[in-house]
Amino acid sequence: PSLCRGGREDPSLRPPLANVKRRFSSPSNVDGMVELDEIEEVRPTRAGPHDELLDPLLAAHGNAPAVPMLATVLDYLRRKTDLFADERAEERVLRVLRDVKELGGTNGGVSKSSESSLKTGFLGKSTKAKVDGPHDDTATPNAPPAQFQGSQPQAEQQEEKKAVEKEEEEEEEEGTGLKPNAGNGLDMDNYSWSQTLADCTLVIPVPKGTKSKFVEIVIKRNHLKVGIKGEDPVIDGELKYAVIVDDSYWSLVDGEAIEVFLQKQDKMKWWECIVAGEPEVNLRKVEPENSKLTDLDGETRATVEKMMFDQRQKAMGLPTSDEQNKQDMLKKFMESHPEMDFSQAKIM
């Protein structure tokens, strides 16, 4: 049907929200009239509750096609809501699209090509929205972003990076490895071990009635071998850390277990494992035993006792050992110089 009246296009005859494809005539056409190449029939629809708000947005996108406006709305929702935080966001949006499409049939305002382009953008096969007709998105002042997904703002990327770094810090604080047993070691399949800062103790079960002459044990500075003669050794490998061979030994307990005592060379280090390559203990979860003052050397013991005394004095509101020494020195000085007036003296 003709949309012209008196040689000019009459907007009143244009179908509501029609998706019109135009082709301008060549200079040879009579009067340079616009020749309508194709009109996709659109069924008139009743006004929606938000038409007054959305009509200006549609006009800003040139009234057609629909995909750029939809992209603008989705980008707004991405920035202002948590819509895309849901892993099923694409499925939900496509389901809404299908529901809206069913309200108006195939020609309910969204062309097949626009629908196909929209789905392609959601599924990630193409990052740019394809539109019908000669409309140029780049010429539209309010044109939406060229990509629907994969282009997160820099602020969001920084937040994600901070979240990952925080998780890594928490993992580092928690440490790695297995939870230690009550002796700060591990219970392995064929033996168990425990440790203090100074030594390690291994317990290897053996058949009941085993004699010491059948036991084969070799303790070296960096190597340990434990087993029964004629059988595959239970332990045979490089030690995680060095030991003092002369202070290390083994014994057979009731003919049922071999107990190996290893004296650490570094007495201030917890071991992750006995033999390198075996499962390791999470050192963050090791619980040190309470030290006794009698186990400390003279200088360390004196320092600890002084700290404990000062702590008790402060708790009772009394001077610490250093403060008491200063007061004693001042008292002796005042007694040695009775001619001096100390009434205005300030003790720092």
Coordinates of C-alpha atoms in Angstrom, one line a residue:
P1 CA 0.0 0.0 0.0
S2 CA 1.1 3.6 -0.7
L3 CA 2.3 5.7 2.2
C4 CA 2.5 8.9 0.1
R5 CA -0.1 11.6 0.0
G6 CA 0.3 14.5 -2.4
G7 CA 3.8 13.3 -3.5
R8 CA 5.0 13.4 0.1
E9 CA 5.3 10.7 2.8
D10 CA 2.5 10.9 5.3
P11 CA 3.7 9.8 8.8
S12 CA 0.1 9.2 9.8
L13 CA -0.1 6.3 7.4
R14 CA 3.1 4.6 8.8
P15 CA 2.4 1.4 10.8
P16 CA 3.2 1.8 14.5
L17 CA 6.9 0.9 15.4
A18 CA 7.3 -0.6 11.9
N19 CA 10.7 -2.0 11.1
V20 CA 11.1 -0.3 7.7
K21 CA 13.9 -1.0 5.3
R22 CA 14.5 1.9 3.0
R23 CA 16.2 2.3 -0.4
F24 CA 16.7 5.8 -1.7
S25 CA 16.0 6.1 -5.5
S26 CA 18.7 7.1 -8.0
P27 CA 18.8 10.6 -9.5
S28 CA 16.8 9.3 -12.5
N29 CA 13.8 8.6 -10.3
V30 CA 10.9 11.0 -10.8
D31 CA 11.0 13.9 -8.3
G32 CA 13.5 12.1 -6.2
M33 CA 10.8 10.3 -4.3
V34 CA 11.6 7.7 -1.7
E35 CA 10.8 4.3 -3.0
L36 CA 9.7 1.8 -0.2
D37 CA 11.5 -1.4 -0.8
E38 CA 10.1 -3.5 2.0
I39 CA 7.9 -3.1 5.0
E40 CA 7.7 -5.8 7.7
E41 CA 4.1 -5.8 8.9
V42 CA 3.8 -5.0 12.6
R43 CA 0.7 -5.8 14.5
P44 CA -0.7 -2.8 16.4
T45 CA -0.1 -3.3 20.2
R46 CA -1.6 -1.7 23.2
A47 CA 0.4 0.9 25.1
G48 CA 2.7 -0.5 27.8
P49 CA 3.0 1.0 31.3
H50 CA 6.4 2.4 30.6
D51 CA 6.0 3.7 27.0
E52 CA 6.4 7.3 28.1
L53 CA 9.8 6.5 29.6
L54 CA 11.0 4.2 26.8
D55 CA 9.8 6.2 23.8
P56 CA 12.5 8.9 24.1
L57 CA 15.1 6.1 24.4
L58 CA 13.9 4.4 21.3
A59 CA 13.9 7.8 19.5
A60 CA 17.5 8.3 20.5
H61 CA 18.4 5.1 18.7
G62 CA 16.6 6.2 15.5
N63 CA 13.4 4.3 16.2
A64 CA 14.9 1.2 14.4
P65 CA 16.4 -1.3 14.6
A66 CA 15.7 -2.7 18.1
V67 CA 19.0 -4.4 19.0
P68 CA 21.0 -1.3 19.8
M69 CA 18.4 -0.1 22.2
L70 CA 18.2 -3.5 23.8
A71 CA 22.0 -3.5 24.1
T72 CA 21.8 -0.1 25.9
V73 CA 19.2 -1.5 28.4
L74 CA 21.3 -4.6 29.1
D75 CA 24.5 -2.6 29.6
Y76 CA 22.6 -0.4 32.0
L77 CA 21.4 -3.4 34.0
R78 CA 24.9 -4.9 34.0
R79 CA 26.3 -1.7 35.6
K80 CA 23.4 -1.0 38.0
T81 CA 22.2 -4.5 39.0
D82 CA 23.5 -8.0 39.7
L83 CA 21.7 -9.5 36.7
F84 CA 24.9 -10.9 35.2
A85 CA 26.3 -12.1 38.5
D86 CA 24.0 -15.1 38.0
E87 CA 25.6 -17.9 36.0
R88 CA 22.2 -18.5 34.3
A89 CA 21.8 -14.8 33.3
E90 CA 22.0 -15.6 29.5
E91 CA 19.4 -18.3 29.9
R92 CA 17.1 -16.0 31.9
V93 CA 17.4 -13.2 29.4
L94 CA 16.7 -15.5 26.4
R95 CA 13.7 -16.9 28.2
V96 CA 12.3 -13.4 28.7
L97 CA 13.0 -12.7 25.0
R98 CA 11.0 -15.8 24.0
D99 CA 8.1 -14.9 26.3
V100 CA 7.9 -11.4 24.8
K101 CA 8.2 -12.7 21.3
E102 CA 5.2 -15.0 21.9
L103 CA 3.1 -12.0 23.0
G104 CA 3.3 -10.5 19.5
G105 CA 4.1 -13.4 17.2
T106 CA 7.1 -13.5 14.9
N107 CA 6.6 -9.9 13.8
G108 CA 6.0 -8.5 17.3
G109 CA 8.5 -5.7 16.8
V110 CA 11.7 -7.7 16.6
S111 CA 12.7 -9.0 13.2
K112 CA 14.1 -12.5 12.7
S113 CA 17.5 -11.1 11.8
S114 CA 17.6 -8.9 14.9
E115 CA 16.6 -11.9 17.1
S116 CA 19.3 -14.0 15.5
S117 CA 21.9 -11.3 16.0
L118 CA 20.9 -10.8 19.6
K119 CA 21.2 -14.6 20.4
T120 CA 24.6 -14.7 18.7
G121 CA 25.8 -11.8 20.9
F122 CA 24.6 -13.6 24.0
L123 CA 26.1 -16.9 23.2
G124 CA 29.5 -15.4 22.5
K125 CA 29.8 -16.4 18.8
S126 CA 30.0 -12.8 17.8
T127 CA 30.8 -9.8 20.0
K128 CA 29.2 -7.2 17.8
A129 CA 25.4 -6.6 17.3
K130 CA 24.4 -7.0 13.7
V131 CA 21.5 -4.8 12.6
D132 CA 19.3 -4.6 9.5
G133 CA 19.1 -1.6 7.1
P134 CA 21.5 1.3 6.6
H135 CA 21.4 2.4 10.2
D136 CA 24.9 3.3 11.5
D137 CA 25.5 2.6 15.2
T138 CA 28.6 4.8 15.3
A139 CA 26.6 7.8 14.2
T140 CA 24.1 7.5 17.0
P141 CA 25.1 9.7 20.0
N142 CA 23.8 7.1 22.5
A143 CA 25.0 4.0 20.7
P144 CA 25.6 1.1 23.1
P145 CA 28.9 -0.7 23.6
A146 CA 30.0 -2.9 20.7
Q147 CA 30.4 -5.9 22.9
F148 CA 27.8 -7.6 25.1
Q149 CA 30.2 -9.6 27.1
G150 CA 33.9 -10.0 27.8
S151 CA 34.5 -6.2 28.2
Q152 CA 34.3 -5.6 31.9
P153 CA 35.1 -2.1 33.2
Q154 CA 38.5 -1.6 34.7
A155 CA 37.0 -1.0 38.1
E156 CA 35.3 -4.5 38.1
Q157 CA 38.6 -6.1 36.9
Q158 CA 40.5 -4.5 39.7
E159 CA 37.9 -5.7 42.2
E160 CA 38.2 -9.2 40.9
K161 CA 42.0 -9.0 41.1
K162 CA 41.8 -7.8 44.7
A163 CA 39.4 -10.7 45.5
V164 CA 41.8 -13.2 44.0
E165 CA 44.8 -11.7 45.9
K166 CA 42.8 -11.8 49.1
E167 CA 42.0 -15.5 48.6
E168 CA 45.7 -16.2 47.9
E169 CA 46.7 -14.3 51.1
E170 CA 44.2 -16.3 53.1
E171 CA 45.5 -19.5 51.6
E172 CA 49.0 -18.5 52.4
E173 CA 48.0 -17.7 56.0
E174 CA 46.3 -21.1 56.3
G175 CA 49.4 -22.8 54.9
T176 CA 49.6 -25.9 52.8
G177 CA 49.9 -29.6 53.6
L178 CA 48.2 -32.1 55.9
K179 CA 46.9 -31.5 59.4
P180 CA 49.5 -32.8 61.9
N181 CA 48.8 -35.5 64.4
A182 CA 49.0 -35.0 68.1
G183 CA 52.8 -35.2 67.9
N184 CA 53.1 -32.5 65.2
G185 CA 54.0 -35.2 62.7
L186 CA 52.0 -37.5 60.4
D187 CA 50.5 -41.0 60.6
M188 CA 51.6 -42.7 57.3
D189 CA 50.5 -46.0 55.8
N190 CA 53.5 -48.0 57.0
Y191 CA 54.8 -45.8 59.9
S192 CA 54.1 -42.7 62.0
W193 CA 56.3 -39.9 63.2
S194 CA 56.3 -37.1 65.6
Q195 CA 58.7 -34.2 66.4
T196 CA 59.8 -31.5 68.7
L197 CA 62.0 -28.6 67.7
A198 CA 65.0 -30.6 68.6
D199 CA 64.3 -34.1 67.4
C200 CA 62.0 -36.5 65.4
T201 CA 60.7 -39.9 66.5
L202 CA 59.6 -42.6 64.0
V203 CA 57.5 -45.7 64.9
I204 CA 57.6 -48.5 62.3
P205 CA 55.3 -51.6 63.1
V206 CA 57.0 -55.0 62.4
P207 CA 55.7 -58.6 62.7
K208 CA 55.3 -59.7 66.3
G209 CA 58.3 -61.5 67.6
T210 CA 60.8 -59.8 65.3
K211 CA 64.4 -60.0 66.6
S212 CA 66.8 -57.1 66.5
K213 CA 69.2 -59.2 64.4
F214 CA 66.7 -59.2 61.6
V215 CA 66.3 -55.4 61.6
E216 CA 68.3 -53.4 59.1
I217 CA 68.7 -49.7 59.9
V218 CA 71.1 -47.2 58.4
I219 CA 71.2 -43.6 59.7
K220 CA 73.3 -41.1 57.8
R221 CA 73.5 -37.4 57.9
N222 CA 71.1 -37.0 55.0
H223 CA 69.8 -40.5 54.4
L224 CA 67.7 -43.0 56.3
K225 CA 67.0 -46.7 55.6
V226 CA 64.7 -48.8 57.8
G227 CA 63.4 -52.3 57.2
I228 CA 63.6 -56.1 57.7
K229 CA 66.5 -58.0 56.2
G230 CA 65.5 -59.8 53.0
E231 CA 62.4 -57.6 52.5
D232 CA 61.8 -54.3 50.8
P233 CA 62.7 -51.4 53.2
V234 CA 59.9 -49.5 54.8
I235 CA 61.9 -46.3 54.5
D236 CA 64.8 -45.7 52.1
G237 CA 65.4 -42.1 51.0
E238 CA 67.0 -38.7 51.4
L239 CA 66.1 -37.0 54.7
K240 CA 64.3 -33.6 54.4
Y241 CA 66.9 -32.0 56.6
A242 CA 70.2 -33.1 58.1
V243 CA 70.6 -35.0 61.4
I244 CA 73.3 -35.5 63.9
V245 CA 74.3 -39.1 63.4
D246 CA 76.1 -39.6 66.7
D247 CA 73.1 -38.5 68.7
S248 CA 70.6 -40.5 66.7
Y249 CA 69.7 -44.2 67.5
W250 CA 67.0 -46.9 67.2
S251 CA 65.5 -49.5 69.4
L252 CA 63.1 -52.5 69.1
V253 CA 60.0 -52.1 71.3
D254 CA 58.5 -55.4 72.5
G255 CA 59.4 -57.1 69.2
E256 CA 56.4 -55.3 67.6
A257 CA 57.8 -51.9 66.5
I258 CA 61.0 -50.2 65.6
E259 CA 61.5 -46.8 67.2
V260 CA 64.0 -44.5 65.5
F261 CA 65.2 -41.3 67.2
L262 CA 66.7 -38.6 65.0
Q263 CA 68.5 -35.6 66.5
K264 CA 68.0 -32.6 64.3
Q265 CA 71.0 -30.6 63.3
D266 CA 68.9 -27.4 63.2
K267 CA 67.1 -27.4 66.5
M268 CA 65.0 -24.3 65.6
K269 CA 63.2 -25.8 62.6
W270 CA 60.0 -27.8 62.2
W271 CA 60.1 -30.6 59.6
E272 CA 57.4 -30.9 57.0
C273 CA 58.3 -34.6 56.5
I274 CA 60.9 -37.2 57.2
V275 CA 61.9 -38.3 53.7
A276 CA 61.9 -35.8 50.9
G277 CA 59.0 -36.3 48.5
E278 CA 56.6 -37.8 51.1
P279 CA 53.3 -36.0 52.2
E280 CA 54.1 -32.9 54.2
V281 CA 52.7 -31.4 57.4
N282 CA 51.0 -28.0 57.4
L283 CA 53.4 -26.2 59.6
R284 CA 50.9 -23.4 60.2
K285 CA 48.9 -25.9 62.3
V286 CA 51.8 -27.2 64.3
E287 CA 51.3 -26.7 68.1
P288 CA 54.7 -26.1 69.9
E289 CA 55.0 -27.7 73.3
N290 CA 55.4 -25.5 76.3
S291 CA 59.0 -24.8 77.0
K292 CA 60.4 -25.1 80.6
L293 CA 62.8 -22.6 82.0
T294 CA 65.2 -25.4 83.0
D295 CA 65.5 -26.3 79.3
L296 CA 66.9 -22.8 78.5
D297 CA 70.5 -21.7 78.6
G298 CA 71.5 -19.3 81.4
E299 CA 71.4 -16.0 79.3
T300 CA 68.0 -16.9 77.7
R301 CA 66.6 -18.0 81.0
A302 CA 67.6 -14.7 82.7
T303 CA 66.0 -12.6 79.9
V304 CA 62.7 -14.6 80.2
E305 CA 62.6 -14.3 83.9
K306 CA 63.2 -10.5 83.7
M307 CA 60.3 -10.2 81.2
M308 CA 58.0 -12.3 83.4
F309 CA 58.9 -10.1 86.5
D310 CA 58.3 -6.8 84.6
Q311 CA 55.0 -8.1 83.4
R312 CA 53.8 -9.0 86.9
Q313 CA 55.0 -5.6 88.2
K314 CA 53.1 -3.7 85.6
A315 CA 50.0 -5.7 86.3
M316 CA 50.2 -4.6 90.0
G317 CA 51.1 -1.0 89.1
L318 CA 54.6 -1.3 90.5
P319 CA 57.9 -0.2 88.8
T320 CA 59.6 -2.6 86.4
S321 CA 63.1 -3.8 87.1
D322 CA 64.7 -1.0 85.0
E323 CA 62.6 1.6 86.7
Q324 CA 63.4 0.2 90.1
N325 CA 67.2 0.3 89.3
K326 CA 66.9 4.0 88.3
Q327 CA 65.1 4.8 91.6
D328 CA 67.8 2.9 93.6
M329 CA 70.6 4.8 91.8
L330 CA 68.9 8.2 92.4
K331 CA 68.4 7.3 96.1
K332 CA 72.1 6.5 96.6
F333 CA 73.1 9.7 94.8
M334 CA 70.8 11.8 97.0
E335 CA 72.2 10.2 100.1
S336 CA 75.8 10.9 98.9
H337 CA 74.9 14.6 98.3
P338 CA 72.8 15.9 101.2
E339 CA 73.8 19.5 100.4
M340 CA 71.9 19.4 97.1
D341 CA 68.1 20.2 96.7
F342 CA 66.3 17.5 94.8
S343 CA 62.8 18.8 95.4
Q344 CA 62.4 20.1 91.9
A345 CA 64.2 17.1 90.2
K346 CA 62.3 15.2 87.6
I347 CA 63.2 11.6 87.0
M348 CA 63.0 10.7 83.2

